[in-house]
CSV table of C-alpha atoms in Angstrom, one decimal:
chain,number,residue,atom,x,y,z
C,13,UNK,CA,0.1,0.2,-0.2
C,14,UNK,CA,1.6,3.3,-0.7
C,15,UNK,CA,0.0,6.5,0.2
C,16,UNK,CA,0.8,10.0,-1.7
C,17,UNK,CA,1.1,12.6,0.4
C,18,UNK,CA,0.1,16.1,-0.5
C,19,UNK,CA,0.1,19.2,2.5
C,20,UNK,CA,0.7,22.6,1.0
C,21,UNK,CA,1.6,21.8,-2.4
C,22,UNK,CA,3.9,19.2,-1.0
C,23,UNK,CA,4.3,16.2,-2.7
C,24,UNK,CA,6.0,12.9,-0.4
C,25,UNK,CA,5.7,9.3,-1.1
C,26,UNK,CA,4.8,7.4,2.1
C,27,UNK,CA,5.4,3.3,2.4
C,28,UNK,CA,2.7,1.6,4.7
C,29,UNK,CA,2.0,-1.9,4.9
C,30,UNK,CA,0.3,-3.8,2.5
C,31,UNK,CA,-2.1,-6.2,2.9
C,32,UNK,CA,-3.8,-8.8,1.2
C,33,UNK,CA,-6.9,-7.8,-1.2
C,34,UNK,CA,-9.4,-10.7,-0.4
C,35,UNK,CA,-12.2,-10.8,2.0
C,36,UNK,CA,-11.1,-11.7,5.6
C,37,UNK,CA,-12.8,-11.7,9.0
C,38,UNK,CA,-9.2,-9.6,11.1
C,39,UNK,CA,-10.5,-6.3,11.8
C,40,UNK,CA,-7.0,-4.7,10.9
C,41,UNK,CA,-7.5,-5.3,6.6
C,42,UNK,CA,-11.1,-4.1,7.4
C,43,UNK,CA,-10.4,-1.0,9.2
C,44,UNK,CA,-8.1,0.0,6.0
C,45,UNK,CA,-10.8,-0.6,4.1
C,46,UNK,CA,-12.7,1.5,6.1
C,47,UNK,CA,-9.1,4.2,5.8
C,48,UNK,CA,-9.5,3.8,2.5
C,49,UNK,CA,-12.6,4.8,1.8
C,50,UNK,CA,-12.6,8.3,3.7
C,51,UNK,CA,-8.8,9.3,2.5
C,52,UNK,CA,-11.4,9.1,-1.2
C,53,UNK,CA,-13.5,11.1,-0.2
C,54,UNK,CA,-10.8,13.8,1.0
C,55,UNK,CA,-10.0,15.6,-2.3
C,56,UNK,CA,-6.6,17.0,-3.4
C,57,UNK,CA,-4.7,15.8,0.0
C,58,UNK,CA,-4.4,11.8,-0.1
C,59,UNK,CA,-4.5,8.7,-3.7
C,60,UNK,CA,-4.3,5.7,-2.8
C,61,UNK,CA,-2.4,2.8,-4.6
C,62,UNK,CA,-3.3,-0.4,-3.5
C,63,UNK,CA,-0.7,-3.2,-4.5
C,64,UNK,CA,-1.3,-6.8,-4.4
C,65,UNK,CA,0.8,-9.0,-3.3
C,66,UNK,CA,-1.4,-12.2,-2.9
C,67,UNK,CA,-1.7,-14.2,-6.2
C,68,UNK,CA,-4.7,-16.4,-6.3
C,69,UNK,CA,-5.0,-20.0,-6.6
C,70,UNK,CA,-6.1,-19.9,-10.6
C,71,UNK,CA,-3.6,-17.9,-10.6
C,72,UNK,CA,-1.0,-19.9,-9.8
C,73,UNK,CA,-2.9,-22.9,-12.3
C,74,UNK,CA,-2.3,-20.3,-15.0
C,75,UNK,CA,1.7,-19.7,-14.3
C,76,UNK,CA,1.8,-23.6,-14.2
C,77,UNK,CA,0.1,-23.6,-17.2
C,78,UNK,CA,2.8,-20.9,-19.2
C,79,UNK,CA,5.3,-23.1,-18.1
C,80,UNK,CA,4.3,-26.2,-19.7
C,81,UNK,CA,3.1,-24.8,-22.3
C,82,UNK,CA,6.1,-25.6,-24.4
C,83,UNK,CA,6.7,-28.9,-22.7
C,84,UNK,CA,6.8,-31.9,-24.8
C,85,UNK,CA,4.2,-34.3,-24.8
C,86,UNK,CA,3.4,-36.4,-20.9
C,87,UNK,CA,3.1,-39.6,-23.2
C,88,UNK,CA,7.0,-39.6,-23.8
C,89,UNK,CA,8.3,-40.2,-19.6
C,90,UNK,CA,9.9,-43.4,-19.9
C,91,UNK,CA,10.8,-43.3,-23.9
C,92,UNK,CA,14.2,-45.2,-24.4
C,93,UNK,CA,14.5,-45.1,-27.9
C,94,UNK,CA,14.0,-42.1,-29.5
C,95,UNK,CA,10.6,-41.8,-31.4
C,96,UNK,CA,10.5,-38.4,-32.6
C,97,UNK,CA,6.9,-38.7,-33.9
C,98,UNK,CA,6.1,-39.0,-30.0
C,99,UNK,CA,6.8,-35.6,-29.9
C,100,UNK,CA,3.6,-34.2,-31.8
C,101,UNK,CA,1.9,-31.7,-29.8
C,102,UNK,CA,-0.6,-28.6,-30.7
C,103,UNK,CA,-0.6,-25.7,-28.3
C,104,UNK,CA,-2.4,-21.9,-29.0
C,105,UNK,CA,0.2,-19.0,-28.9
C,106,UNK,CA,-1.3,-15.1,-29.0
C,107,UNK,CA,-0.5,-13.7,-32.8
C,108,UNK,CA,-0.9,-10.4,-33.8
C,109,UNK,CA,-2.5,-9.4,-37.8
C,110,UNK,CA,-0.5,-7.5,-39.8
C,111,UNK,CA,-0.8,-6.4,-43.5
C,112,UNK,CA,1.7,-8.5,-45.1
C,113,UNK,CA,4.3,-5.5,-46.1
C,114,UNK,CA,5.4,-3.7,-43.1
C,115,UNK,CA,5.6,-7.8,-41.0
C,116,UNK,CA,9.2,-7.3,-40.8
C,117,UNK,CA,9.8,-4.3,-39.7
C,118,UNK,CA,7.3,-4.4,-36.7
C,119,UNK,CA,8.8,-7.7,-36.1
C,120,UNK,CA,12.1,-5.6,-35.0
C,121,UNK,CA,10.0,-4.0,-33.1
C,122,UNK,CA,8.7,-6.5,-31.3
C,123,UNK,CA,12.0,-8.0,-30.6
C,124,UNK,CA,11.0,-8.7,-26.7
C,125,UNK,CA,7.3,-9.3,-27.3
C,126,UNK,CA,8.2,-12.1,-30.5
C,127,UNK,CA,8.7,-15.6,-30.3
C,128,UNK,CA,11.8,-17.5,-29.6
C,129,UNK,CA,11.3,-21.3,-30.5
C,130,UNK,CA,13.8,-22.9,-32.7
C,131,UNK,CA,12.6,-24.6,-35.8
C,132,UNK,CA,9.6,-22.0,-35.4
C,133,UNK,CA,9.0,-18.9,-38.2
C,134,UNK,CA,7.9,-15.7,-36.3
C,135,UNK,CA,6.3,-14.1,-38.8
C,136,UNK,CA,3.5,-16.4,-40.9
C,137,UNK,CA,1.0,-16.2,-43.2
C,138,UNK,CA,-2.6,-15.8,-42.9
C,139,UNK,CA,-4.8,-18.2,-43.7
C,140,UNK,CA,-7.6,-15.7,-43.6
C,141,UNK,CA,-5.9,-13.7,-45.5
C,142,UNK,CA,-3.4,-13.9,-48.5
C,143,UNK,CA,-2.7,-9.8,-47.4
C,144,UNK,CA,-2.0,-10.0,-44.5
C,145,UNK,CA,0.1,-11.9,-42.3
C,146,UNK,CA,0.4,-13.3,-38.1
C,147,UNK,CA,3.3,-12.6,-36.2
C,148,UNK,CA,3.4,-15.2,-33.3
C,149,UNK,CA,4.0,-13.5,-30.0
C,150,UNK,CA,5.2,-15.1,-26.5
C,151,UNK,CA,2.4,-16.8,-24.5
C,152,UNK,CA,4.5,-15.7,-21.4
C,153,UNK,CA,4.3,-11.9,-22.5
C,154,UNK,CA,1.5,-10.9,-24.6
C,155,UNK,CA,-2.0,-12.2,-22.5
C,156,UNK,CA,-4.1,-9.1,-23.5
C,157,UNK,CA,-3.3,-6.0,-25.7
C,158,UNK,CA,-3.0,-4.6,-22.3
C,159,UNK,CA,0.4,-6.9,-21.5
C,160,UNK,CA,2.3,-4.4,-24.5
C,161,UNK,CA,4.7,-2.1,-23.4
C,162,UNK,CA,4.2,1.5,-24.1
C,163,UNK,CA,7.2,2.2,-26.9
C,164,UNK,CA,5.1,-0.8,-28.6
C,165,UNK,CA,1.8,-0.3,-28.4
C,166,UNK,CA,3.5,3.4,-30.1
C,167,UNK,CA,5.2,2.1,-33.2
C,168,UNK,CA,1.7,-0.1,-33.7
C,169,UNK,CA,-0.4,3.2,-34.3
C,170,UNK,CA,2.2,4.8,-36.2
C,171,UNK,CA,2.2,2.2,-38.4
C,172,UNK,CA,-1.6,1.8,-37.8
C,173,UNK,CA,-2.2,-1.5,-36.2
C,174,UNK,CA,-4.8,-2.4,-33.9
C,175,UNK,CA,-2.8,-4.1,-30.8
C,176,UNK,CA,-6.0,-6.6,-30.6
C,177,UNK,CA,-4.3,-9.8,-30.4
C,178,UNK,CA,-5.7,-13.3,-31.8
C,179,UNK,CA,-5.4,-16.5,-31.6
C,180,UNK,CA,-3.4,-19.5,-33.2
C,181,UNK,CA,-3.3,-23.3,-32.7
C,182,UNK,CA,0.8,-24.3,-33.4
C,183,UNK,CA,1.6,-27.3,-33.8
C,184,UNK,CA,5.1,-28.6,-32.4
C,185,UNK,CA,7.4,-31.5,-33.0
C,186,UNK,CA,10.9,-32.8,-32.3
C,187,UNK,CA,12.3,-30.2,-34.2
C,188,UNK,CA,10.8,-27.4,-31.8
C,189,UNK,CA,12.1,-28.8,-28.5
C,190,UNK,CA,15.5,-27.7,-27.2
C,191,UNK,CA,17.6,-30.5,-25.8
C,192,UNK,CA,17.0,-29.6,-22.1
C,193,UNK,CA,12.9,-29.9,-22.6
C,194,UNK,CA,12.9,-32.8,-24.2
C,195,UNK,CA,15.3,-34.6,-21.1
C,196,UNK,CA,13.6,-33.1,-19.1
C,197,UNK,CA,9.9,-35.2,-20.3
C,198,UNK,CA,12.2,-37.8,-20.9
C,199,UNK,CA,14.1,-39.0,-17.9
C,200,UNK,CA,12.5,-40.0,-14.8
C,201,UNK,CA,10.7,-37.0,-13.1
C,202,UNK,CA,12.9,-34.7,-10.0
C,203,UNK,CA,16.0,-36.5,-11.4
C,204,UNK,CA,19.1,-34.7,-12.6
C,205,UNK,CA,18.7,-33.5,-16.6
C,206,UNK,CA,22.3,-33.6,-18.7
C,207,UNK,CA,23.9,-30.2,-16.8
C,208,UNK,CA,26.6,-29.9,-19.5
C,209,UNK,CA,29.0,-31.4,-22.1
C,210,UNK,CA,32.4,-31.3,-23.6
C,211,UNK,CA,32.6,-30.1,-27.0
C,212,UNK,CA,36.0,-31.5,-29.4
C,213,UNK,CA,35.8,-31.3,-32.4
C,214,UNK,CA,32.5,-33.1,-33.9
C,215,UNK,CA,32.3,-35.1,-30.7
C,216,UNK,CA,29.5,-34.4,-27.6
C,217,UNK,CA,31.6,-35.9,-24.5
C,218,UNK,CA,29.0,-36.6,-21.3
C,219,UNK,CA,29.7,-37.7,-18.5
C,220,UNK,CA,26.1,-39.4,-17.4
C,221,UNK,CA,24.9,-40.7,-13.5
C,222,UNK,CA,23.9,-43.5,-13.0
C,223,UNK,CA,19.6,-42.9,-13.3
C,224,UNK,CA,20.9,-41.6,-17.3
C,225,UNK,CA,22.3,-44.2,-17.8
C,226,UNK,CA,19.3,-46.2,-19.3
C,227,UNK,CA,19.1,-43.2,-21.1
C,228,UNK,CA,21.8,-43.1,-22.6
C,229,UNK,CA,21.2,-43.6,-26.6
C,230,UNK,CA,18.8,-41.4,-26.6
C,231,UNK,CA,20.5,-39.0,-24.8
C,232,UNK,CA,22.9,-39.2,-27.4
C,233,UNK,CA,20.8,-39.0,-30.1
C,234,UNK,CA,19.0,-36.1,-29.1
C,235,UNK,CA,22.8,-34.0,-28.2
C,236,UNK,CA,23.2,-34.8,-32.0
C,237,UNK,CA,20.2,-34.0,-33.1
C,238,UNK,CA,20.3,-30.7,-31.5
C,239,UNK,CA,23.8,-29.3,-31.5
C,240,UNK,CA,25.2,-28.6,-35.0
C,241,UNK,CA,28.4,-30.5,-35.9
C,242,UNK,CA,27.8,-33.2,-33.6
C,243,UNK,CA,28.6,-36.2,-35.2
C,244,UNK,CA,29.2,-38.7,-33.0
C,245,UNK,CA,28.3,-39.1,-28.4
C,246,UNK,CA,30.5,-41.0,-26.1
C,247,UNK,CA,29.8,-41.5,-22.4
C,248,UNK,CA,32.8,-41.7,-20.0
C,249,UNK,CA,32.7,-45.5,-18.4
C,250,UNK,CA,35.2,-44.5,-15.8
C,251,UNK,CA,37.7,-42.0,-14.2
C,252,UNK,CA,41.2,-40.8,-15.5
C,253,UNK,CA,43.5,-43.2,-13.8
C,254,UNK,CA,45.5,-44.7,-15.7
C,255,UNK,CA,49.5,-44.8,-17.7
C,256,UNK,CA,48.2,-42.3,-20.2
C,257,UNK,CA,46.2,-40.2,-18.9
C,258,UNK,CA,43.8,-41.5,-21.1
C,259,UNK,CA,39.9,-43.2,-20.6
C,260,UNK,CA,37.8,-45.5,-21.4
C,261,UNK,CA,34.7,-44.2,-23.1
C,262,UNK,CA,31.9,-45.7,-25.1
C,263,UNK,CA,29.9,-44.8,-28.4
C,264,UNK,CA,26.5,-43.3,-27.2
C,265,UNK,CA,25.0,-43.0,-30.3
C,266,UNK,CA,26.4,-41.1,-34.2
C,267,UNK,CA,30.0,-42.3,-35.7
C,268,UNK,CA,32.7,-44.3,-34.1
C,269,UNK,CA,35.1,-42.1,-36.0
C,270,UNK,CA,37.7,-40.2,-32.7
C,271,UNK,CA,39.9,-38.7,-35.3
C,272,UNK,CA,39.3,-34.7,-34.3
C,273,UNK,CA,40.0,-31.4,-34.8
C,274,UNK,CA,39.9,-28.2,-32.1
C,275,UNK,CA,40.3,-25.2,-32.5
C,276,UNK,CA,41.6,-23.3,-29.1
C,277,UNK,CA,43.1,-19.3,-28.6
C,278,UNK,CA,43.2,-19.5,-32.4
C,279,UNK,CA,46.1,-22.6,-32.5
C,280,UNK,CA,44.9,-26.0,-34.4
C,281,UNK,CA,45.0,-29.1,-33.7
C,282,UNK,CA,44.6,-32.6,-34.4
C,283,UNK,CA,44.7,-36.3,-31.5
C,284,UNK,CA,42.5,-39.1,-32.4
C,285,UNK,CA,40.4,-38.4,-28.8
C,286,UNK,CA,40.1,-42.7,-28.0
C,287,UNK,CA,43.5,-42.2,-26.5
C,288,UNK,CA,44.8,-39.3,-25.9
C,289,UNK,CA,43.7,-36.2,-22.7
C,290,UNK,CA,42.5,-33.4,-23.9
C,291,UNK,CA,39.7,-31.0,-22.1
C,292,UNK,CA,38.5,-28.0,-24.1
C,293,UNK,CA,37.2,-26.1,-19.6
C,294,UNK,CA,41.3,-25.4,-19.9
C,295,UNK,CA,41.2,-23.3,-22.8
C,296,UNK,CA,42.1,-20.3,-19.7
C,297,UNK,CA,43.8,-21.7,-17.8
C,298,UNK,CA,46.1,-22.6,-21.7
C,299,UNK,CA,45.6,-18.2,-22.4
C,300,UNK,CA,46.6,-17.4,-18.5
C,301,UNK,CA,49.7,-20.1,-18.5
C,302,UNK,CA,50.4,-18.2,-21.9
C,303,UNK,CA,50.2,-14.3,-21.3
C,304,UNK,CA,52.5,-15.1,-18.0
C,305,UNK,CA,55.9,-16.0,-20.6
C,306,UNK,CA,57.4,-13.5,-22.4
C,307,UNK,CA,60.2,-13.7,-25.7
C,308,UNK,CA,62.9,-15.9,-25.6
C,309,UNK,CA,61.8,-17.4,-21.6
C,310,UNK,CA,62.0,-20.5,-21.4
C,311,UNK,CA,59.9,-23.4,-20.9
C,312,UNK,CA,59.3,-27.1,-19.6
C,313,UNK,CA,56.2,-29.1,-20.7
C,314,UNK,CA,57.1,-31.7,-17.8
C,315,UNK,CA,53.3,-33.4,-18.9
C,316,UNK,CA,52.7,-31.6,-22.4
C,317,UNK,CA,49.4,-34.0,-23.8
C,318,UNK,CA,49.1,-32.7,-27.7
C,319,UNK,CA,50.6,-29.0,-26.5
C,320,UNK,CA,48.3,-26.5,-25.4
C,321,UNK,CA,50.8,-25.0,-23.9
C,322,UNK,CA,54.2,-25.5,-25.7
C,323,UNK,CA,52.6,-24.5,-28.9
C,324,UNK,CA,51.2,-21.1,-28.4
C,325,UNK,CA,54.7,-20.7,-25.6
C,326,UNK,CA,57.1,-21.8,-29.0
C,327,UNK,CA,54.3,-18.6,-30.9
C,328,UNK,CA,55.4,-17.2,-28.5
C,329,UNK,CA,59.6,-17.6,-29.3
C,330,UNK,CA,59.5,-19.2,-26.1
C,331,UNK,CA,61.9,-22.4,-26.0
C,332,UNK,CA,60.3,-24.9,-25.2
C,333,UNK,CA,60.9,-28.5,-24.4
C,334,UNK,CA,57.6,-31.1,-24.7
C,335,UNK,CA,57.4,-34.5,-23.0
C,336,UNK,CA,54.5,-37.4,-22.6
C,337,UNK,CA,55.4,-40.5,-21.8
C,338,UNK,CA,51.5,-41.6,-23.6
C,339,UNK,CA,53.1,-42.4,-27.5
C,340,UNK,CA,49.9,-41.1,-28.4
C,341,UNK,CA,50.4,-38.0,-27.3
C,342,UNK,CA,54.1,-37.6,-28.8
C,343,UNK,CA,52.6,-38.4,-31.7
C,344,UNK,CA,50.4,-35.8,-32.0
C,345,UNK,CA,52.2,-33.7,-30.6
C,346,UNK,CA,54.5,-33.5,-33.1
C,347,UNK,CA,52.0,-33.2,-35.5
C,348,UNK,CA,50.8,-31.0,-34.1
C,349,UNK,CA,54.1,-28.7,-34.1
C,350,UNK,CA,54.7,-28.8,-37.3
C,351,UNK,CA,50.3,-27.9,-38.1
C,352,UNK,CA,51.0,-24.5,-36.0
C,353,UNK,CA,54.5,-24.2,-38.0
C,354,UNK,CA,56.6,-24.0,-34.5
C,355,UNK,CA,58.2,-27.4,-35.1
C,356,UNK,CA,62.0,-26.2,-34.8
C,357,UNK,CA,61.4,-23.8,-31.7
C,358,UNK,CA,60.4,-27.7,-29.8
C,359,UNK,CA,62.1,-29.8,-29.1
C,360,UNK,CA,59.8,-33.3,-27.7
C,361,UNK,CA,60.5,-36.2,-25.8
C,362,UNK,CA,58.5,-39.3,-25.0
C,363,UNK,CA,59.6,-40.3,-20.8
C,364,UNK,CA,58.5,-40.7,-17.7
C,365,UNK,CA,58.2,-37.2,-15.6
C,366,UNK,CA,60.4,-38.6,-13.5
C,367,UNK,CA,63.6,-39.1,-16.1
C,368,UNK,CA,62.7,-36.7,-17.8
C,369,UNK,CA,63.5,-33.7,-15.6
C,370,UNK,CA,66.5,-36.1,-14.3
C,371,UNK,CA,67.5,-35.9,-17.2
C,372,UNK,CA,66.7,-33.3,-20.0
C,373,UNK,CA,65.3,-31.1,-18.1
C,374,UNK,CA,68.6,-31.2,-15.4
C,375,UNK,CA,70.8,-30.8,-18.5
C,376,UNK,CA,68.8,-27.8,-20.0
C,377,UNK,CA,68.9,-26.1,-17.0
C,378,UNK,CA,72.1,-26.9,-16.0
C,379,UNK,CA,73.3,-25.1,-19.5
C,380,UNK,CA,70.2,-22.0,-19.4
C,381,UNK,CA,70.9,-21.2,-15.5
C,382,UNK,CA,75.2,-20.7,-16.7
C,383,UNK,CA,73.8,-18.3,-19.5
C,384,UNK,CA,71.4,-16.3,-17.4
C,385,UNK,CA,73.8,-13.9,-15.9
C,386,UNK,CA,74.1,-12.9,-19.2
C,387,UNK,CA,70.6,-13.0,-21.3
C,388,UNK,CA,68.7,-13.1,-17.9
C,389,UNK,CA,65.1,-15.3,-20.1
C,390,UNK,CA,62.7,-16.1,-16.8
C,391,UNK,CA,62.8,-20.4,-17.0
C,392,UNK,CA,59.3,-21.5,-16.5
C,393,UNK,CA,58.3,-25.3,-15.9
C,394,UNK,CA,54.8,-26.5,-16.0
C,395,UNK,CA,53.3,-30.4,-14.3
C,396,UNK,CA,49.9,-30.2,-16.2
C,397,UNK,CA,49.6,-33.8,-14.0
C,398,UNK,CA,46.7,-33.1,-11.6
C,399,UNK,CA,46.8,-36.3,-9.7
C,400,UNK,CA,49.7,-36.7,-9.5
C,401,UNK,CA,51.9,-34.0,-10.5
C,402,UNK,CA,52.9,-32.6,-6.5
C,403,UNK,CA,54.7,-36.8,-6.5
C,404,UNK,CA,57.3,-35.2,-8.6
C,405,UNK,CA,57.9,-31.8,-7.1
C,406,UNK,CA,60.8,-34.2,-4.6
C,407,UNK,CA,62.3,-34.7,-7.9
C,408,UNK,CA,63.8,-31.3,-7.7
C,409,UNK,CA,65.4,-32.0,-4.9
C,410,UNK,CA,69.6,-31.9,-5.4
C,411,UNK,CA,68.7,-31.9,-8.6
C,412,UNK,CA,71.9,-29.5,-10.2
C,413,UNK,CA,75.6,-29.6,-9.3
C,414,UNK,CA,77.6,-26.2,-9.2
C,415,UNK,CA,76.9,-23.1,-7.5
C,416,UNK,CA,73.8,-21.2,-7.2
C,417,UNK,CA,72.7,-18.7,-8.9
C,418,UNK,CA,71.3,-15.3,-8.5
C,419,UNK,CA,67.4,-15.8,-6.7
C,420,UNK,CA,65.4,-13.5,-9.3
C,421,UNK,CA,67.1,-16.8,-12.8
C,422,UNK,CA,66.0,-20.1,-10.4
C,423,UNK,CA,63.1,-21.6,-12.2
C,424,UNK,CA,59.5,-21.0,-11.6
C,425,UNK,CA,57.3,-23.8,-11.5
C,426,UNK,CA,53.0,-24.0,-12.2
C,427,UNK,CA,51.9,-27.0,-11.2
C,428,UNK,CA,49.0,-28.3,-10.8
C,429,UNK,CA,46.6,-30.8,-8.6
C,430,UNK,CA,43.2,-31.6,-7.3
C,431,UNK,CA,41.8,-30.6,-3.5
C,432,UNK,CA,39.2,-32.2,-2.2
C,433,UNK,CA,40.4,-30.0,1.9
C,434,UNK,CA,37.7,-27.7,3.0
C,435,UNK,CA,40.9,-25.2,2.3
C,436,UNK,CA,42.1,-26.4,-0.2
C,437,UNK,CA,44.6,-23.6,-0.8
C,438,UNK,CA,46.8,-24.4,2.2
C,439,UNK,CA,46.6,-28.7,1.3
C,440,UNK,CA,47.8,-28.0,-1.9
C,441,UNK,CA,50.9,-25.9,-0.3
C,442,UNK,CA,51.4,-27.9,2.7
C,443,UNK,CA,51.5,-30.5,0.4
C,444,UNK,CA,54.1,-29.6,-2.6
C,445,UNK,CA,55.9,-27.8,0.0
C,446,UNK,CA,55.8,-31.5,1.6
C,447,UNK,CA,57.2,-33.3,-1.2
C,448,UNK,CA,60.6,-30.4,-2.0
C,449,UNK,CA,60.9,-30.6,2.5
C,450,UNK,CA,60.1,-27.0,2.2
C,451,UNK,CA,57.6,-24.8,3.4
C,452,UNK,CA,55.5,-23.3,0.9
C,453,UNK,CA,53.0,-21.0,1.9
C,454,UNK,CA,54.3,-17.4,2.5
C,455,UNK,CA,56.4,-17.9,-1.0
C,456,UNK,CA,54.2,-19.2,-3.5
C,457,UNK,CA,51.4,-18.5,-4.8
C,458,UNK,CA,47.9,-20.7,-5.6
C,459,UNK,CA,45.7,-20.4,-8.7
C,460,UNK,CA,42.2,-21.9,-8.2
C,461,UNK,CA,40.9,-23.1,-11.8
C,462,UNK,CA,37.7,-24.9,-11.6
C,463,UNK,CA,35.6,-26.5,-9.7
C,464,UNK,CA,35.6,-30.1,-10.8
C,465,UNK,CA,33.3,-31.8,-9.4
C,466,UNK,CA,30.9,-30.7,-5.7
C,467,UNK,CA,33.7,-30.1,-3.4
C,468,UNK,CA,36.7,-31.0,-5.6
C,469,UNK,CA,38.5,-27.7,-7.0
C,470,UNK,CA,42.0,-28.1,-9.3
C,471,UNK,CA,44.5,-25.5,-8.5
C,472,UNK,CA,47.7,-24.6,-10.1
C,473,UNK,CA,50.6,-23.7,-7.4
C,474,UNK,CA,52.9,-21.0,-8.9
C,475,UNK,CA,56.9,-20.4,-6.8
C,476,UNK,CA,60.5,-20.7,-7.9
C,477,UNK,CA,62.3,-23.4,-6.6
C,478,UNK,CA,64.7,-22.6,-3.5
C,479,UNK,CA,68.4,-23.0,-4.5
C,480,UNK,CA,68.3,-24.8,-1.0
C,481,UNK,CA,66.7,-27.8,-2.2
C,482,UNK,CA,67.8,-27.1,-6.0
C,483,UNK,CA,71.1,-27.6,-5.8
C,484,UNK,CA,73.6,-29.9,-4.0
C,485,UNK,CA,74.6,-29.4,-1.1
C,486,UNK,CA,72.6,-26.6,0.6
C,487,UNK,CA,70.9,-26.7,3.4
C,488,UNK,CA,67.4,-28.1,3.6
C,489,UNK,CA,65.3,-30.0,5.4
C,490,UNK,CA,64.8,-33.9,4.6
C,491,UNK,CA,62.0,-34.9,6.5
C,492,UNK,CA,59.5,-37.3,4.8
C,493,UNK,CA,62.2,-37.4,1.8
C,494,UNK,CA,61.0,-40.6,0.9
C,495,UNK,CA,64.4,-41.6,-1.1
C,496,UNK,CA,67.5,-40.6,-1.0
C,497,UNK,CA,68.4,-36.7,-2.5
C,498,UNK,CA,70.8,-38.2,-4.9
C,499,UNK,CA,69.0,-40.7,-7.1
C,500,UNK,CA,70.3,-42.7,-9.8
C,501,UNK,CA,70.0,-41.0,-13.6
C,502,UNK,CA,70.3,-42.1,-16.9
C,503,UNK,CA,73.2,-40.5,-18.9
C,504,UNK,CA,72.8,-37.8,-20.2
C,505,UNK,CA,72.9,-39.2,-23.8
C,506,UNK,CA,70.8,-42.0,-23.3
C,507,UNK,CA,67.7,-39.0,-22.8
C,508,UNK,CA,69.0,-37.6,-25.9
C,509,UNK,CA,69.5,-39.4,-28.3
C,510,UNK,CA,67.8,-42.4,-28.1
C,511,UNK,CA,64.0,-40.2,-27.0
C,512,UNK,CA,64.4,-36.7,-29.0
C,513,UNK,CA,62.5,-35.7,-31.6
C,514,UNK,CA,61.4,-32.6,-33.7
C,515,UNK,CA,59.0,-32.9,-35.9
C,516,UNK,CA,60.1,-34.7,-40.0
C,517,UNK,CA,60.4,-32.6,-42.3
C,518,UNK,CA,57.8,-32.3,-45.5
């Protein structure tokens, strides 16, 4: 309830509590009714505006009916084999009759009110008058001619169009429903529908839950139908816990072809999705790390995959050493370096991460740090293996011989990890620090990459390796060290001659 009070020529809006406008035996609503009647008899002093704050049962039913208007027929509930013909449905929607020569012009002015549904034309022929057209209106927004906004009514008036609303019976088919509407109508009522998916080229990658599995083939086909360019739908059927970081997948619908091409941050990658690791949700993180790099920096990519960190770094004129244990990732890493014309800037290895650190990385670090005093490049080490990367940090302990370089030249590590801890930042700092034998709480930064699952987050901890950790014969706390600081190492020539490859010439 609002009262406009005008004492002696001044206006002031007074707010008072609203009350139910329906009949009541309570004295307070009755008193308000009496008061409003008396106030209206006093001219020029009070103007009373009453606002209804409660919906009637009829209004609630109408609202529910609206939400069901564009829902598929109820008889599709529980369908496991997709029958597109079962989704036919006729609904009544409001339309505006206009002269055909102004229909498209008027439609541009009625964007708010016009119907927006997949596969439905917003302007159709009038079956009763060939000189006129019908503009489809949104039944959620337009109920009567009073539903138009003032600006819309003004346009209608200028074009000499009556705002009178007519009704039209519209037949909806499978093509007119969105994927979430179809799956929401098919899956058990009250259960989660597909909330998200990953697109990898022509492949849609799903992680189905148990209650969705009986409908998996239907879900796969719907995702193909409703996402242009998608020709294959797959479901992950185990976690990424094997040696090569790829996962076992099941083809739900479509082509069996897993050879795909993707574009990320203006670079092109080709690979067999069934044999390598690729996550399109890390695109922003790949870009973030690339932005930290400068021309002539040195990058060691310990778990490089098919190259989403390596190739952008090489394009920035960095010296890159990239490694992956998976032979398929190694193969496509070489291919993608050549595809993006950086094959001469990248040295590619096919080693276990620990062997890569103790072999090529150790040798190159020794050389780069000796030269660093002259040209002072930044050295970055990326360890993108969230499930296990922290375990590899102990390899840095006593990795180098000789006198330590100046602190600003020490390598900067970007190490990824998952955490389910209530304090994930502290958790990652403590685990990484334990692997190195130092405390990282005051000399590291932690970036939250993404939420992987409820109560599980992916993070990136960044820090410079202290000289006391990296160099032999330096003071270091060896508590909780599972292995001796000096480990058996292969000869450097073994790595460089047997396992080093560059992309072949064309």
